[in-house]
């Protein structure tokens, strides 16, 4: 659909990508015409939407009406519905407990193990189905990782835990299929080591299993002439350490790293430093730094200044998670590229 207004270019990069993005999870109580109209009027032209196929089909014409690029927000390894049908696919920690036996942090954490061929085939089946939705611009990956080995430091007190190192109850990837696959490749069982979490080959193997899944998914998405992006942890180094996620190796079209600075007891300056790091890590792919609205509002951050600083640090735009207030939206609407 052609752009409706000649001045709409101000909300897009030189490559034609939206500058401002957000995530929305389907709700039966939401008026999407009202919401999409509000966002579009304030320059938010990239929306990642999570919902059932009928829900996505319902919002596609609304997105088109307001010239919004609609991406399907898709949870990759964390699949609660699939886990109900195939509990044998659920991941296992270093203590030997499956997520079907013992939860990790919250009930909805139902991570499948990426080394299992049947898991990969199910993921590929799902994404092929998603790609048949006429009117979407692409697929946005979330939870393309393992269970948190270590939570962001601010979140640990919420669960009454201290994670000053890797502990076996939070260390996942030990599904028997993964262990056997690793043993075939490397000739030993990592569980026999004094501390498997310190073994570089075992860590690399687990990173590669997720990366192989992501690359297989990306091939399907691109074969359907769609774009693929992801919302990874804030930097490649932090992602590897906290959730065994090597997003630097994925080779996607663009990334929206979740630089939620207060989760890590940092200041807004950290947002700009990490943006520079991320841009260098994945170039020539684009980076669109993502922020957590609640923290921005609590800290009374000047949103216009933040947008400028983020983009001066190399970001191709700004993404936000949460519900913005009018001041936040007005800052987006009045921002102009240099």
mmCIF file with all atom_site columns, C-alpha atoms in Angstrom, residues 134-338:
data_model
loop_
_atom_site.group_PDB
_atom_site.id
_atom_site.type_symbol
_atom_site.label_atom_id
_atom_site.label_alt_id
_atom_site.label_comp_id
_atom_site.label_asym_id
_atom_site.label_entity_id
_atom_site.label_seq_id
_atom_site.pdbx_PDB_ins_code
_atom_site.Cartn_x
_atom_site.Cartn_y
_atom_site.Cartn_z
_atom_site.occupancy
_atom_site.B_iso_or_equiv
_atom_site.pdbx_formal_charge
_atom_site.auth_seq_id
_atom_site.auth_comp_id
_atom_site.auth_asym_id
_atom_site.auth_atom_id
_atom_site.pdbx_PDB_model_num
ATOM 1   C CA . UNK A 1 134 ? -0.914 -12.137 3.548  1.00 0.00 ? 134 UNK A CA 1
ATOM 2   C CA . UNK A 1 135 ? -0.061 -8.603  4.595  1.00 0.00 ? 135 UNK A CA 1
ATOM 3   C CA . UNK A 1 136 ? 2.643  -9.099  7.211  1.00 0.00 ? 136 UNK A CA 1
ATOM 4   C CA . UNK A 1 137 ? 6.071  -7.559  6.628  1.00 0.00 ? 137 UNK A CA 1
ATOM 5   C CA . UNK A 1 138 ? 8.100  -10.083 8.565  1.00 0.00 ? 138 UNK A CA 1
ATOM 6   C CA . UNK A 1 139 ? 8.674  -12.219 11.632 1.00 0.00 ? 139 UNK A CA 1
ATOM 7   C CA . UNK A 1 140 ? 10.146 -10.991 14.927 1.00 0.00 ? 140 UNK A CA 1
ATOM 8   C CA . UNK A 1 141 ? 11.809 -13.660 17.068 1.00 0.00 ? 141 UNK A CA 1
ATOM 9   C CA . UNK A 1 142 ? 11.624 -13.668 20.849 1.00 0.00 ? 142 UNK A CA 1
ATOM 10  C CA . UNK A 1 143 ? 12.792 -16.260 23.392 1.00 0.00 ? 143 UNK A CA 1
ATOM 11  C CA . UNK A 1 144 ? 15.338 -17.594 20.896 1.00 0.00 ? 144 UNK A CA 1
ATOM 12  C CA . UNK A 1 145 ? 17.436 -18.798 23.791 1.00 0.00 ? 145 UNK A CA 1
ATOM 13  C CA . UNK A 1 146 ? 17.580 -21.031 26.858 1.00 0.00 ? 146 UNK A CA 1
ATOM 14  C CA . UNK A 1 147 ? 16.105 -20.470 30.302 1.00 0.00 ? 147 UNK A CA 1
ATOM 15  C CA . UNK A 1 148 ? 17.923 -17.643 32.085 1.00 0.00 ? 148 UNK A CA 1
ATOM 16  C CA . UNK A 1 149 ? 21.132 -19.066 33.524 1.00 0.00 ? 149 UNK A CA 1
ATOM 17  C CA . UNK A 1 150 ? 21.465 -15.814 35.456 1.00 0.00 ? 150 UNK A CA 1
ATOM 18  C CA . UNK A 1 151 ? 18.701 -13.252 35.823 1.00 0.00 ? 151 UNK A CA 1
ATOM 19  C CA . UNK A 1 152 ? 19.420 -9.535  35.384 1.00 0.00 ? 152 UNK A CA 1
ATOM 20  C CA . UNK A 1 153 ? 20.675 -8.345  38.748 1.00 0.00 ? 153 UNK A CA 1
ATOM 21  C CA . UNK A 1 154 ? 17.626 -6.211  39.541 1.00 0.00 ? 154 UNK A CA 1
ATOM 22  C CA . UNK A 1 155 ? 15.247 -9.141  39.015 1.00 0.00 ? 155 UNK A CA 1
ATOM 23  C CA . UNK A 1 156 ? 17.001 -11.612 41.312 1.00 0.00 ? 156 UNK A CA 1
ATOM 24  C CA . UNK A 1 157 ? 15.484 -10.261 44.571 1.00 0.00 ? 157 UNK A CA 1
ATOM 25  C CA . UNK A 1 158 ? 12.001 -10.691 43.052 1.00 0.00 ? 158 UNK A CA 1
ATOM 26  C CA . UNK A 1 159 ? 12.577 -14.443 43.129 1.00 0.00 ? 159 UNK A CA 1
ATOM 27  C CA . UNK A 1 160 ? 14.501 -14.431 46.399 1.00 0.00 ? 160 UNK A CA 1
ATOM 28  C CA . UNK A 1 161 ? 17.694 -15.706 44.806 1.00 0.00 ? 161 UNK A CA 1
ATOM 29  C CA . UNK A 1 162 ? 21.322 -14.684 44.434 1.00 0.00 ? 162 UNK A CA 1
ATOM 30  C CA . UNK A 1 163 ? 23.032 -15.731 41.214 1.00 0.00 ? 163 UNK A CA 1
ATOM 31  C CA . UNK A 1 164 ? 26.658 -14.738 41.631 1.00 0.00 ? 164 UNK A CA 1
ATOM 32  C CA . UNK A 1 165 ? 27.731 -17.600 39.360 1.00 0.00 ? 165 UNK A CA 1
ATOM 33  C CA . UNK A 1 166 ? 26.159 -20.384 37.288 1.00 0.00 ? 166 UNK A CA 1
ATOM 34  C CA . UNK A 1 167 ? 24.156 -22.751 39.491 1.00 0.00 ? 167 UNK A CA 1
ATOM 35  C CA . UNK A 1 168 ? 23.046 -26.174 38.186 1.00 0.00 ? 168 UNK A CA 1
ATOM 36  C CA . UNK A 1 169 ? 19.332 -25.652 38.858 1.00 0.00 ? 169 UNK A CA 1
ATOM 37  C CA . UNK A 1 170 ? 19.308 -22.718 36.406 1.00 0.00 ? 170 UNK A CA 1
ATOM 38  C CA . UNK A 1 171 ? 21.754 -24.205 33.885 1.00 0.00 ? 171 UNK A CA 1
ATOM 39  C CA . UNK A 1 172 ? 19.736 -25.728 31.015 1.00 0.00 ? 172 UNK A CA 1
ATOM 40  C CA . UNK A 1 173 ? 20.448 -27.515 27.758 1.00 0.00 ? 173 UNK A CA 1
ATOM 41  C CA . UNK A 1 174 ? 21.035 -30.961 29.316 1.00 0.00 ? 174 UNK A CA 1
ATOM 42  C CA . UNK A 1 175 ? 18.284 -32.822 27.497 1.00 0.00 ? 175 UNK A CA 1
ATOM 43  C CA . UNK A 1 176 ? 19.385 -36.442 26.825 1.00 0.00 ? 176 UNK A CA 1
ATOM 44  C CA . UNK A 1 177 ? 19.156 -35.848 23.065 1.00 0.00 ? 177 UNK A CA 1
ATOM 45  C CA . UNK A 1 178 ? 21.502 -32.867 23.366 1.00 0.00 ? 178 UNK A CA 1
ATOM 46  C CA . UNK A 1 179 ? 23.911 -34.807 25.569 1.00 0.00 ? 179 UNK A CA 1
ATOM 47  C CA . UNK A 1 180 ? 24.071 -37.682 23.079 1.00 0.00 ? 180 UNK A CA 1
ATOM 48  C CA . UNK A 1 181 ? 24.504 -35.308 20.145 1.00 0.00 ? 181 UNK A CA 1
ATOM 49  C CA . UNK A 1 182 ? 27.374 -33.586 21.954 1.00 0.00 ? 182 UNK A CA 1
ATOM 50  C CA . UNK A 1 183 ? 28.990 -36.888 22.942 1.00 0.00 ? 183 UNK A CA 1
ATOM 51  C CA . UNK A 1 184 ? 28.908 -38.060 19.316 1.00 0.00 ? 184 UNK A CA 1
ATOM 52  C CA . UNK A 1 185 ? 30.672 -34.859 18.241 1.00 0.00 ? 185 UNK A CA 1
ATOM 53  C CA . UNK A 1 186 ? 33.191 -34.482 21.056 1.00 0.00 ? 186 UNK A CA 1
ATOM 54  C CA . UNK A 1 187 ? 33.579 -37.889 22.683 1.00 0.00 ? 187 UNK A CA 1
ATOM 55  C CA . UNK A 1 188 ? 32.597 -37.098 26.254 1.00 0.00 ? 188 UNK A CA 1
ATOM 56  C CA . UNK A 1 189 ? 29.606 -36.441 28.483 1.00 0.00 ? 189 UNK A CA 1
ATOM 57  C CA . UNK A 1 190 ? 29.723 -32.900 29.916 1.00 0.00 ? 190 UNK A CA 1
ATOM 58  C CA . UNK A 1 191 ? 27.780 -34.062 32.970 1.00 0.00 ? 191 UNK A CA 1
ATOM 59  C CA . UNK A 1 192 ? 30.859 -36.013 34.059 1.00 0.00 ? 192 UNK A CA 1
ATOM 60  C CA . UNK A 1 193 ? 32.918 -32.837 34.423 1.00 0.00 ? 193 UNK A CA 1
ATOM 61  C CA . UNK A 1 194 ? 33.375 -31.236 37.869 1.00 0.00 ? 194 UNK A CA 1
ATOM 62  C CA . UNK A 1 195 ? 31.613 -28.096 36.586 1.00 0.00 ? 195 UNK A CA 1
ATOM 63  C CA . UNK A 1 196 ? 30.076 -28.473 33.103 1.00 0.00 ? 196 UNK A CA 1
ATOM 64  C CA . UNK A 1 197 ? 29.209 -24.766 32.978 1.00 0.00 ? 197 UNK A CA 1
ATOM 65  C CA . UNK A 1 198 ? 32.927 -23.958 32.670 1.00 0.00 ? 198 UNK A CA 1
ATOM 66  C CA . UNK A 1 199 ? 33.465 -26.164 29.617 1.00 0.00 ? 199 UNK A CA 1
ATOM 67  C CA . UNK A 1 200 ? 33.849 -23.987 26.517 1.00 0.00 ? 200 UNK A CA 1
ATOM 68  C CA . UNK A 1 201 ? 32.974 -26.769 24.071 1.00 0.00 ? 201 UNK A CA 1
ATOM 69  C CA . UNK A 1 202 ? 29.747 -27.519 25.906 1.00 0.00 ? 202 UNK A CA 1
ATOM 70  C CA . UNK A 1 203 ? 28.800 -23.837 25.992 1.00 0.00 ? 203 UNK A CA 1
ATOM 71  C CA . UNK A 1 204 ? 29.612 -23.395 22.298 1.00 0.00 ? 204 UNK A CA 1
ATOM 72  C CA . UNK A 1 205 ? 27.568 -26.461 21.420 1.00 0.00 ? 205 UNK A CA 1
ATOM 73  C CA . UNK A 1 206 ? 24.500 -25.098 23.178 1.00 0.00 ? 206 UNK A CA 1
ATOM 74  C CA . UNK A 1 207 ? 24.879 -21.692 21.555 1.00 0.00 ? 207 UNK A CA 1
ATOM 75  C CA . UNK A 1 208 ? 25.152 -23.369 18.161 1.00 0.00 ? 208 UNK A CA 1
ATOM 76  C CA . UNK A 1 209 ? 21.948 -25.377 18.646 1.00 0.00 ? 209 UNK A CA 1
ATOM 77  C CA . UNK A 1 210 ? 19.902 -22.193 19.015 1.00 0.00 ? 210 UNK A CA 1
ATOM 78  C CA . UNK A 1 211 ? 21.789 -20.498 16.185 1.00 0.00 ? 211 UNK A CA 1
ATOM 79  C CA . UNK A 1 212 ? 21.084 -23.421 13.849 1.00 0.00 ? 212 UNK A CA 1
ATOM 80  C CA . UNK A 1 213 ? 17.366 -23.202 14.660 1.00 0.00 ? 213 UNK A CA 1
ATOM 81  C CA . UNK A 1 214 ? 17.342 -19.451 14.039 1.00 0.00 ? 214 UNK A CA 1
ATOM 82  C CA . UNK A 1 215 ? 19.190 -19.758 10.733 1.00 0.00 ? 215 UNK A CA 1
ATOM 83  C CA . UNK A 1 216 ? 16.765 -22.447 9.568  1.00 0.00 ? 216 UNK A CA 1
ATOM 84  C CA . UNK A 1 217 ? 13.847 -20.210 10.495 1.00 0.00 ? 217 UNK A CA 1
ATOM 85  C CA . UNK A 1 218 ? 15.443 -17.225 8.749  1.00 0.00 ? 218 UNK A CA 1
ATOM 86  C CA . UNK A 1 219 ? 15.844 -19.195 5.531  1.00 0.00 ? 219 UNK A CA 1
ATOM 87  C CA . UNK A 1 220 ? 12.129 -20.019 5.495  1.00 0.00 ? 220 UNK A CA 1
ATOM 88  C CA . UNK A 1 221 ? 11.134 -16.415 6.224  1.00 0.00 ? 221 UNK A CA 1
ATOM 89  C CA . UNK A 1 222 ? 13.352 -15.036 3.470  1.00 0.00 ? 222 UNK A CA 1
ATOM 90  C CA . UNK A 1 223 ? 12.137 -17.653 1.008  1.00 0.00 ? 223 UNK A CA 1
ATOM 91  C CA . UNK A 1 224 ? 8.736  -16.037 1.514  1.00 0.00 ? 224 UNK A CA 1
ATOM 92  C CA . UNK A 1 225 ? 10.126 -12.562 0.694  1.00 0.00 ? 225 UNK A CA 1
ATOM 93  C CA . UNK A 1 226 ? 9.678  -11.392 4.283  1.00 0.00 ? 226 UNK A CA 1
ATOM 94  C CA . UNK A 1 227 ? 12.105 -9.782  6.713  1.00 0.00 ? 227 UNK A CA 1
ATOM 95  C CA . UNK A 1 228 ? 13.300 -11.375 9.926  1.00 0.00 ? 228 UNK A CA 1
ATOM 96  C CA . UNK A 1 229 ? 14.426 -9.686  13.131 1.00 0.00 ? 229 UNK A CA 1
ATOM 97  C CA . UNK A 1 230 ? 14.824 -10.578 16.803 1.00 0.00 ? 230 UNK A CA 1
ATOM 98  C CA . UNK A 1 231 ? 14.594 -9.054  20.270 1.00 0.00 ? 231 UNK A CA 1
ATOM 99  C CA . UNK A 1 232 ? 17.699 -10.405 22.001 1.00 0.00 ? 232 UNK A CA 1
ATOM 100 C CA . UNK A 1 233 ? 19.295 -9.592  25.345 1.00 0.00 ? 233 UNK A CA 1
ATOM 101 C CA . UNK A 1 234 ? 21.089 -6.224  25.504 1.00 0.00 ? 234 UNK A CA 1
ATOM 102 C CA . UNK A 1 235 ? 24.492 -7.101  24.019 1.00 0.00 ? 235 UNK A CA 1
ATOM 103 C CA . UNK A 1 236 ? 26.041 -10.262 22.558 1.00 0.00 ? 236 UNK A CA 1
ATOM 104 C CA . UNK A 1 237 ? 28.309 -10.668 25.587 1.00 0.00 ? 237 UNK A CA 1
ATOM 105 C CA . UNK A 1 238 ? 25.509 -10.191 28.131 1.00 0.00 ? 238 UNK A CA 1
ATOM 106 C CA . UNK A 1 239 ? 23.244 -12.507 26.121 1.00 0.00 ? 239 UNK A CA 1
ATOM 107 C CA . UNK A 1 240 ? 25.812 -15.313 26.085 1.00 0.00 ? 240 UNK A CA 1
ATOM 108 C CA . UNK A 1 241 ? 26.432 -14.978 29.809 1.00 0.00 ? 241 UNK A CA 1
ATOM 109 C CA . UNK A 1 242 ? 22.830 -14.735 30.994 1.00 0.00 ? 242 UNK A CA 1
ATOM 110 C CA . UNK A 1 243 ? 20.794 -16.848 28.558 1.00 0.00 ? 243 UNK A CA 1
ATOM 111 C CA . UNK A 1 244 ? 23.276 -18.646 26.248 1.00 0.00 ? 244 UNK A CA 1
ATOM 112 C CA . UNK A 1 245 ? 22.188 -16.588 23.256 1.00 0.00 ? 245 UNK A CA 1
ATOM 113 C CA . UNK A 1 246 ? 24.767 -15.883 20.535 1.00 0.00 ? 246 UNK A CA 1
ATOM 114 C CA . UNK A 1 247 ? 22.722 -13.416 18.505 1.00 0.00 ? 247 UNK A CA 1
ATOM 115 C CA . UNK A 1 248 ? 25.796 -11.905 16.903 1.00 0.00 ? 248 UNK A CA 1
ATOM 116 C CA . UNK A 1 249 ? 26.045 -15.063 14.761 1.00 0.00 ? 249 UNK A CA 1
ATOM 117 C CA . UNK A 1 250 ? 22.444 -15.193 13.509 1.00 0.00 ? 250 UNK A CA 1
ATOM 118 C CA . UNK A 1 251 ? 22.756 -12.999 10.403 1.00 0.00 ? 251 UNK A CA 1
ATOM 119 C CA . UNK A 1 252 ? 19.233 -11.558 10.560 1.00 0.00 ? 252 UNK A CA 1
ATOM 120 C CA . UNK A 1 253 ? 17.984 -8.443  8.769  1.00 0.00 ? 253 UNK A CA 1
ATOM 121 C CA . UNK A 1 254 ? 17.907 -6.318  11.921 1.00 0.00 ? 254 UNK A CA 1
ATOM 122 C CA . UNK A 1 255 ? 17.885 -6.573  15.701 1.00 0.00 ? 255 UNK A CA 1
ATOM 123 C CA . UNK A 1 256 ? 15.979 -4.852  18.501 1.00 0.00 ? 256 UNK A CA 1
ATOM 124 C CA . UNK A 1 257 ? 18.164 -5.581  21.553 1.00 0.00 ? 257 UNK A CA 1
ATOM 125 C CA . UNK A 1 258 ? 16.367 -5.064  24.856 1.00 0.00 ? 258 UNK A CA 1
ATOM 126 C CA . UNK A 1 259 ? 18.587 -2.492  26.547 1.00 0.00 ? 259 UNK A CA 1
ATOM 127 C CA . UNK A 1 260 ? 16.491 -2.189  29.703 1.00 0.00 ? 260 UNK A CA 1
ATOM 128 C CA . UNK A 1 261 ? 19.127 -0.328  31.688 1.00 0.00 ? 261 UNK A CA 1
ATOM 129 C CA . UNK A 1 262 ? 17.510 -0.471  35.129 1.00 0.00 ? 262 UNK A CA 1
ATOM 130 C CA . UNK A 1 263 ? 17.276 -4.274  34.965 1.00 0.00 ? 263 UNK A CA 1
ATOM 131 C CA . UNK A 1 264 ? 21.072 -4.167  35.181 1.00 0.00 ? 264 UNK A CA 1
ATOM 132 C CA . UNK A 1 265 ? 21.326 -1.316  37.701 1.00 0.00 ? 265 UNK A CA 1
ATOM 133 C CA . UNK A 1 266 ? 22.728 0.953   34.999 1.00 0.00 ? 266 UNK A CA 1
ATOM 134 C CA . UNK A 1 267 ? 22.015 4.517   33.882 1.00 0.00 ? 267 UNK A CA 1
ATOM 135 C CA . UNK A 1 268 ? 20.818 5.819   30.529 1.00 0.00 ? 268 UNK A CA 1
ATOM 136 C CA . UNK A 1 269 ? 24.449 6.276   29.458 1.00 0.00 ? 269 UNK A CA 1
ATOM 137 C CA . UNK A 1 270 ? 24.656 2.481   29.285 1.00 0.00 ? 270 UNK A CA 1
ATOM 138 C CA . UNK A 1 271 ? 21.967 2.526   26.590 1.00 0.00 ? 271 UNK A CA 1
ATOM 139 C CA . UNK A 1 272 ? 24.233 4.546   24.312 1.00 0.00 ? 272 UNK A CA 1
ATOM 140 C CA . UNK A 1 273 ? 27.385 2.537   25.032 1.00 0.00 ? 273 UNK A CA 1
ATOM 141 C CA . UNK A 1 274 ? 25.625 -0.762  24.357 1.00 0.00 ? 274 UNK A CA 1
ATOM 142 C CA . UNK A 1 275 ? 24.113 0.629   21.171 1.00 0.00 ? 275 UNK A CA 1
ATOM 143 C CA . UNK A 1 276 ? 27.587 1.390   19.837 1.00 0.00 ? 276 UNK A CA 1
ATOM 144 C CA . UNK A 1 277 ? 28.748 -2.112  20.799 1.00 0.00 ? 277 UNK A CA 1
ATOM 145 C CA . UNK A 1 278 ? 25.768 -3.753  19.117 1.00 0.00 ? 278 UNK A CA 1
ATOM 146 C CA . UNK A 1 279 ? 26.095 -1.791  15.886 1.00 0.00 ? 279 UNK A CA 1
ATOM 147 C CA . UNK A 1 280 ? 29.719 -2.895  15.535 1.00 0.00 ? 280 UNK A CA 1
ATOM 148 C CA . UNK A 1 281 ? 28.826 -6.493  16.409 1.00 0.00 ? 281 UNK A CA 1
ATOM 149 C CA . UNK A 1 282 ? 26.227 -7.096  13.697 1.00 0.00 ? 282 UNK A CA 1
ATOM 150 C CA . UNK A 1 283 ? 26.996 -4.621  10.916 1.00 0.00 ? 283 UNK A CA 1
ATOM 151 C CA . UNK A 1 284 ? 25.876 -4.371  8.150  1.00 0.00 ? 284 UNK A CA 1
ATOM 152 C CA . UNK A 1 285 ? 22.590 -5.456  9.782  1.00 0.00 ? 285 UNK A CA 1
ATOM 153 C CA . UNK A 1 286 ? 20.653 -2.651  11.460 1.00 0.00 ? 286 UNK A CA 1
ATOM 154 C CA . UNK A 1 287 ? 20.204 -2.214  15.202 1.00 0.00 ? 287 UNK A CA 1
ATOM 155 C CA . UNK A 1 288 ? 17.118 -0.581  16.689 1.00 0.00 ? 288 UNK A CA 1
ATOM 156 C CA . UNK A 1 289 ? 17.701 -0.162  20.408 1.00 0.00 ? 289 UNK A CA 1
ATOM 157 C CA . UNK A 1 290 ? 14.741 -1.119  22.602 1.00 0.00 ? 290 UNK A CA 1
ATOM 158 C CA . UNK A 1 291 ? 13.904 0.545   25.922 1.00 0.00 ? 291 UNK A CA 1
ATOM 159 C CA . UNK A 1 292 ? 11.501 -0.242  28.766 1.00 0.00 ? 292 UNK A CA 1
ATOM 160 C CA . UNK A 1 293 ? 8.838  2.459   29.002 1.00 0.00 ? 293 UNK A CA 1
ATOM 161 C CA . UNK A 1 294 ? 8.138  2.122   32.722 1.00 0.00 ? 294 UNK A CA 1
ATOM 162 C CA . UNK A 1 295 ? 11.758 2.870   33.607 1.00 0.00 ? 295 UNK A CA 1
ATOM 163 C CA . UNK A 1 296 ? 11.887 5.840   31.235 1.00 0.00 ? 296 UNK A CA 1
ATOM 164 C CA . UNK A 1 297 ? 8.782  7.350   32.813 1.00 0.00 ? 297 UNK A CA 1
ATOM 165 C CA . UNK A 1 298 ? 9.900  6.666   36.393 1.00 0.00 ? 298 UNK A CA 1
ATOM 166 C CA . UNK A 1 299 ? 13.260 8.309   35.768 1.00 0.00 ? 299 UNK A CA 1
ATOM 167 C CA . UNK A 1 300 ? 11.630 11.202  33.895 1.00 0.00 ? 300 UNK A CA 1
ATOM 168 C CA . UNK A 1 301 ? 14.041 10.714  31.019 1.00 0.00 ? 301 UNK A CA 1
ATOM 169 C CA . UNK A 1 302 ? 13.882 13.328  28.282 1.00 0.00 ? 302 UNK A CA 1
ATOM 170 C CA . UNK A 1 303 ? 12.703 11.100  25.453 1.00 0.00 ? 303 UNK A CA 1
ATOM 171 C CA . UNK A 1 304 ? 13.743 13.482  22.672 1.00 0.00 ? 304 UNK A CA 1
ATOM 172 C CA . UNK A 1 305 ? 17.279 13.574  24.016 1.00 0.00 ? 305 UNK A CA 1
ATOM 173 C CA . UNK A 1 306 ? 17.316 9.797   24.362 1.00 0.00 ? 306 UNK A CA 1
ATOM 174 C CA . UNK A 1 307 ? 16.195 9.296   20.761 1.00 0.00 ? 307 UNK A CA 1
ATOM 175 C CA . UNK A 1 308 ? 18.883 11.668  19.515 1.00 0.00 ? 308 UNK A CA 1
ATOM 176 C CA . UNK A 1 309 ? 21.610 10.052  21.622 1.00 0.00 ? 309 UNK A CA 1
ATOM 177 C CA . UNK A 1 310 ? 20.579 6.527   20.637 1.00 0.00 ? 310 UNK A CA 1
ATOM 178 C CA . UNK A 1 311 ? 20.623 7.419   16.960 1.00 0.00 ? 311 UNK A CA 1
ATOM 179 C CA . UNK A 1 312 ? 23.894 9.314   17.297 1.00 0.00 ? 312 UNK A CA 1
ATOM 180 C CA . UNK A 1 313 ? 25.262 6.067   18.780 1.00 0.00 ? 313 UNK A CA 1
ATOM 181 C CA . UNK A 1 314 ? 24.357 4.226   15.587 1.00 0.00 ? 314 UNK A CA 1
ATOM 182 C CA . UNK A 1 315 ? 20.847 2.927   16.202 1.00 0.00 ? 315 UNK A CA 1
ATOM 183 C CA . UNK A 1 316 ? 18.505 3.017   13.204 1.00 0.00 ? 316 UNK A CA 1
ATOM 184 C CA . UNK A 1 317 ? 15.598 4.013   15.420 1.00 0.00 ? 317 UNK A CA 1
ATOM 185 C CA . UNK A 1 318 ? 14.027 3.349   18.802 1.00 0.00 ? 318 UNK A CA 1
ATOM 186 C CA . UNK A 1 319 ? 11.781 0.532   20.011 1.00 0.00 ? 319 UNK A CA 1
ATOM 187 C CA . UNK A 1 320 ? 9.818  0.613   23.241 1.00 0.00 ? 320 UNK A CA 1
ATOM 188 C CA . UNK A 1 321 ? 8.151  -2.037  25.382 1.00 0.00 ? 321 UNK A CA 1
ATOM 189 C CA . UNK A 1 322 ? 5.271  -0.923  27.565 1.00 0.00 ? 322 UNK A CA 1
ATOM 190 C CA . UNK A 1 323 ? 2.534  1.679   27.547 1.00 0.00 ? 323 UNK A CA 1
ATOM 191 C CA . UNK A 1 324 ? 3.768  5.177   26.671 1.00 0.00 ? 324 UNK A CA 1
ATOM 192 C CA . UNK A 1 325 ? 2.216  8.326   28.072 1.00 0.00 ? 325 UNK A CA 1
ATOM 193 C CA . UNK A 1 326 ? 1.257  11.309  25.850 1.00 0.00 ? 326 UNK A CA 1
ATOM 194 C CA . UNK A 1 327 ? 4.583  13.026  26.482 1.00 0.00 ? 327 UNK A CA 1
ATOM 195 C CA . UNK A 1 328 ? 6.502  9.968   25.326 1.00 0.00 ? 328 UNK A CA 1
ATOM 196 C CA . UNK A 1 329 ? 4.417  9.705   22.156 1.00 0.00 ? 329 UNK A CA 1
ATOM 197 C CA . UNK A 1 330 ? 4.735  13.414  21.436 1.00 0.00 ? 330 UNK A CA 1
ATOM 198 C CA . UNK A 1 331 ? 8.510  13.103  21.622 1.00 0.00 ? 331 UNK A CA 1
ATOM 199 C CA . UNK A 1 332 ? 8.354  10.454  18.913 1.00 0.00 ? 332 UNK A CA 1
ATOM 200 C CA . UNK A 1 333 ? 5.953  12.470  16.769 1.00 0.00 ? 333 UNK A CA 1
ATOM 201 C CA . UNK A 1 334 ? 8.079  15.610  16.822 1.00 0.00 ? 334 UNK A CA 1
ATOM 202 C CA . UNK A 1 335 ? 11.459 13.945  16.339 1.00 0.00 ? 335 UNK A CA 1
ATOM 203 C CA . UNK A 1 336 ? 13.197 14.776  13.104 1.00 0.00 ? 336 UNK A CA 1
ATOM 204 C CA . UNK A 1 337 ? 16.251 13.085  11.642 1.00 0.00 ? 337 UNK A CA 1
ATOM 205 C CA . UNK A 1 338 ? 19.298 15.247  11.056 1.00 0.00 ? 338 UNK A CA 1
#
